[in-house]
Amino acid sequence: MERTLVLIKPDAVQRGLVGEIISRFEKKGLKLVGLKMMTLDEAVLREHYAHLADKPFFEGLSNFMKSSPVIALCLEGLEAVDAVRLVTGITKAREADGGTIRGDFAMSVSCNVVHASDSRESAEKEVPRFFNPDEIHEYFKSEYVHVYAEDER
Ligand code: DAT
Ligand code: MG
């Protein structure tokens, strides 16, 4: 099964949306294998948003991401990277589809409540960026019997 990284961003922490957001992923059938609160520093943000380092909004993005703690989640499931991106919705939240987290809970491009890895390659770098190996928990989830057909498990 594939693993992916989600960060519940400072705006969601401030707005009391943490439980609601985790609940969306749980209800989808994704398995929570890592969860922690952390305050991000400049070094990790430069690495995490390296693809945006030369954008005029980078400093604002970095300040926003440092403005409160975030909640890091590692989610596991069949094709979890794409599934989590679909549940998350597009970057510009006010245009995101209803039913997605960004579509239902946000209006902004930068304050868009969650980060989600955008590809398997990104997820493979991002999960270890935010979680040590001993913070990822392998366990049997009985729900999988109902979430997946036998040949998908
Ligand atoms: P996503 O978070 O959907 O993967 P991204 O990787 O292109 O989007 O950008 C990362 C974050 O940077 C995004 O969630 C919010 C911020 N951002 C992107 N484009 C922006 C813009 N034009 N103005 C302000 N913030 C932006
Ligand atoms: Mg991205």
XYZ file of C-alpha atoms and ligand atoms in Angstrom:
180
model
C 0.000 0.000 0.000
C 1.136 3.525 -0.820
C 1.911 6.238 1.757
C 1.491 9.983 1.412
C 2.043 13.131 3.456
C -0.578 15.641 4.539
C 0.091 18.836 6.483
C -2.897 20.478 8.129
C -1.825 24.091 7.737
C -1.788 26.951 10.303
C -5.065 28.442 9.015
C -6.874 25.152 9.719
C -5.286 24.861 13.167
C -6.392 28.437 13.969
C -9.891 27.849 12.615
C -10.483 24.660 14.578
C -10.712 22.429 11.513
C -8.150 19.796 12.522
C -10.645 17.160 13.652
C -12.921 17.723 10.665
C -10.038 17.369 8.211
C -8.654 14.210 9.797
C -12.188 12.842 9.835
C -12.577 13.374 6.070
C -9.489 11.267 5.385
C -10.552 8.593 7.879
C -14.045 8.359 6.404
C -12.590 8.009 2.914
C -10.961 4.795 4.149
C -7.382 6.018 4.387
C -5.337 4.520 7.185
C -3.609 6.887 9.595
C -0.080 5.571 10.157
C 1.581 8.765 11.439
C 0.332 11.906 13.207
C 2.116 14.737 15.001
C 2.024 18.462 15.729
C 5.111 20.393 14.731
C 6.289 23.966 14.239
C 8.060 24.315 10.913
C 11.295 26.254 10.500
C 12.803 28.079 7.539
C 15.139 25.184 6.658
C 12.385 22.584 6.262
C 10.171 25.048 4.381
C 12.954 25.914 1.921
C 13.330 22.199 1.227
C 9.601 21.455 1.148
C 8.746 24.393 -1.124
C 12.001 24.363 -3.161
C 9.927 24.356 -6.380
C 8.508 27.756 -5.333
C 11.685 29.345 -3.922
C 11.949 31.925 -6.725
C 8.267 32.950 -6.630
C 7.356 36.408 -5.297
C 4.943 34.830 -2.803
C 7.544 32.484 -1.280
C 8.338 34.697 1.728
C 4.651 35.148 2.523
C 4.066 31.415 2.147
C 6.975 30.638 4.428
C 5.818 33.148 7.078
C 2.300 31.713 6.911
C 3.529 28.134 7.331
C 5.554 29.202 10.413
C 2.747 31.250 11.966
C 1.261 28.370 14.005
C 2.048 24.700 14.434
C 0.885 22.315 11.726
C -0.379 18.750 12.029
C 1.545 16.248 9.936
C -0.270 13.089 8.854
C 1.031 10.049 7.063
C -1.841 8.262 5.332
C -1.745 4.830 3.759
C -3.978 3.200 1.172
C -4.317 1.847 -2.341
C -3.126 4.634 -4.689
C -3.230 6.887 -1.624
C -1.313 9.789 -3.214
C -3.934 10.403 -5.898
C -6.848 9.610 -3.585
C -5.655 12.185 -1.037
C -5.127 14.832 -3.738
C -8.702 14.267 -4.942
C -10.101 14.627 -1.428
C -7.948 17.773 -0.991
C -9.032 19.657 -4.132
C -7.144 22.152 -6.300
C -4.695 24.776 -5.004
C -6.945 27.821 -5.546
C -9.420 26.889 -2.853
C -12.247 29.215 -3.835
C -12.462 27.376 -7.159
C -12.060 23.884 -5.695
C -14.951 21.462 -6.136
C -17.547 21.239 -3.399
C -17.037 18.055 -1.421
C -13.257 18.513 -1.378
C -11.565 19.812 1.759
C -10.314 22.989 0.079
C -13.632 23.440 -1.737
C -15.618 23.170 1.477
C -13.352 24.990 3.936
C -11.241 27.624 2.193
C -11.325 30.708 -0.053
C -7.618 31.467 -0.516
C -4.715 30.271 -2.670
C -2.162 30.308 0.135
C -4.448 29.716 3.145
C -5.816 26.530 1.632
C -5.941 24.439 4.835
C -3.968 21.361 3.738
C -0.850 20.282 1.912
C -0.867 16.897 0.181
C 1.988 15.208 -1.708
C 1.417 15.610 -5.451
C 3.049 12.398 -6.760
C 4.517 9.122 -5.553
C 8.006 10.593 -6.005
C 7.098 13.618 -3.854
C 5.471 11.419 -1.213
C 8.576 9.253 -0.972
C 10.622 12.379 -0.161
C 8.009 14.165 1.949
C 7.071 11.384 4.373
C 10.677 11.014 5.665
C 11.061 14.829 5.659
C 8.425 15.056 8.395
C 8.469 11.624 10.068
C 11.267 9.540 11.570
C 10.914 5.814 10.816
C 9.817 5.073 14.420
C 6.958 7.588 14.070
C 5.306 5.532 11.324
C 3.107 2.799 12.782
C 2.414 -0.470 11.049
C -0.713 -2.186 12.304
C -3.647 -4.237 11.092
C -6.771 -2.180 10.424
C -9.835 -4.395 10.558
C -11.788 -1.839 8.485
C -9.708 -2.774 5.421
C -11.837 -5.912 5.047
C -14.731 -3.591 4.189
C -12.859 -0.710 2.572
C -11.239 -2.905 -0.107
C -12.254 -5.910 -2.153
C -10.169 -9.029 -1.557
C -8.001 -8.533 -4.655
C -7.280 -4.906 -3.686
C -5.999 -5.558 -0.169
P -0.465 22.491 -3.914
O -0.432 22.874 -2.447
O -1.865 22.387 -4.425
O 0.360 21.264 -4.205
P 1.715 24.073 -5.073
O 2.635 22.940 -4.742
O 1.749 24.623 -6.460
O 0.185 23.696 -4.746
O 1.992 25.281 -4.090
C 2.255 25.050 -2.730
C 1.567 26.103 -1.911
O 2.093 27.383 -2.244
C 0.068 26.212 -2.148
O -0.675 25.286 -1.408
C -0.192 27.606 -1.726
C 1.052 28.358 -2.150
N 0.869 28.973 -3.463
C 0.924 28.374 -4.673
N 0.688 29.236 -5.665
C 0.493 30.443 -5.066
C 0.204 31.771 -5.541
N 0.084 32.038 -6.830
N 0.067 32.752 -4.614
C 0.210 32.515 -3.298
N 0.473 31.287 -2.774
C 0.614 30.279 -3.650
Mg 2.400 20.983 -4.088
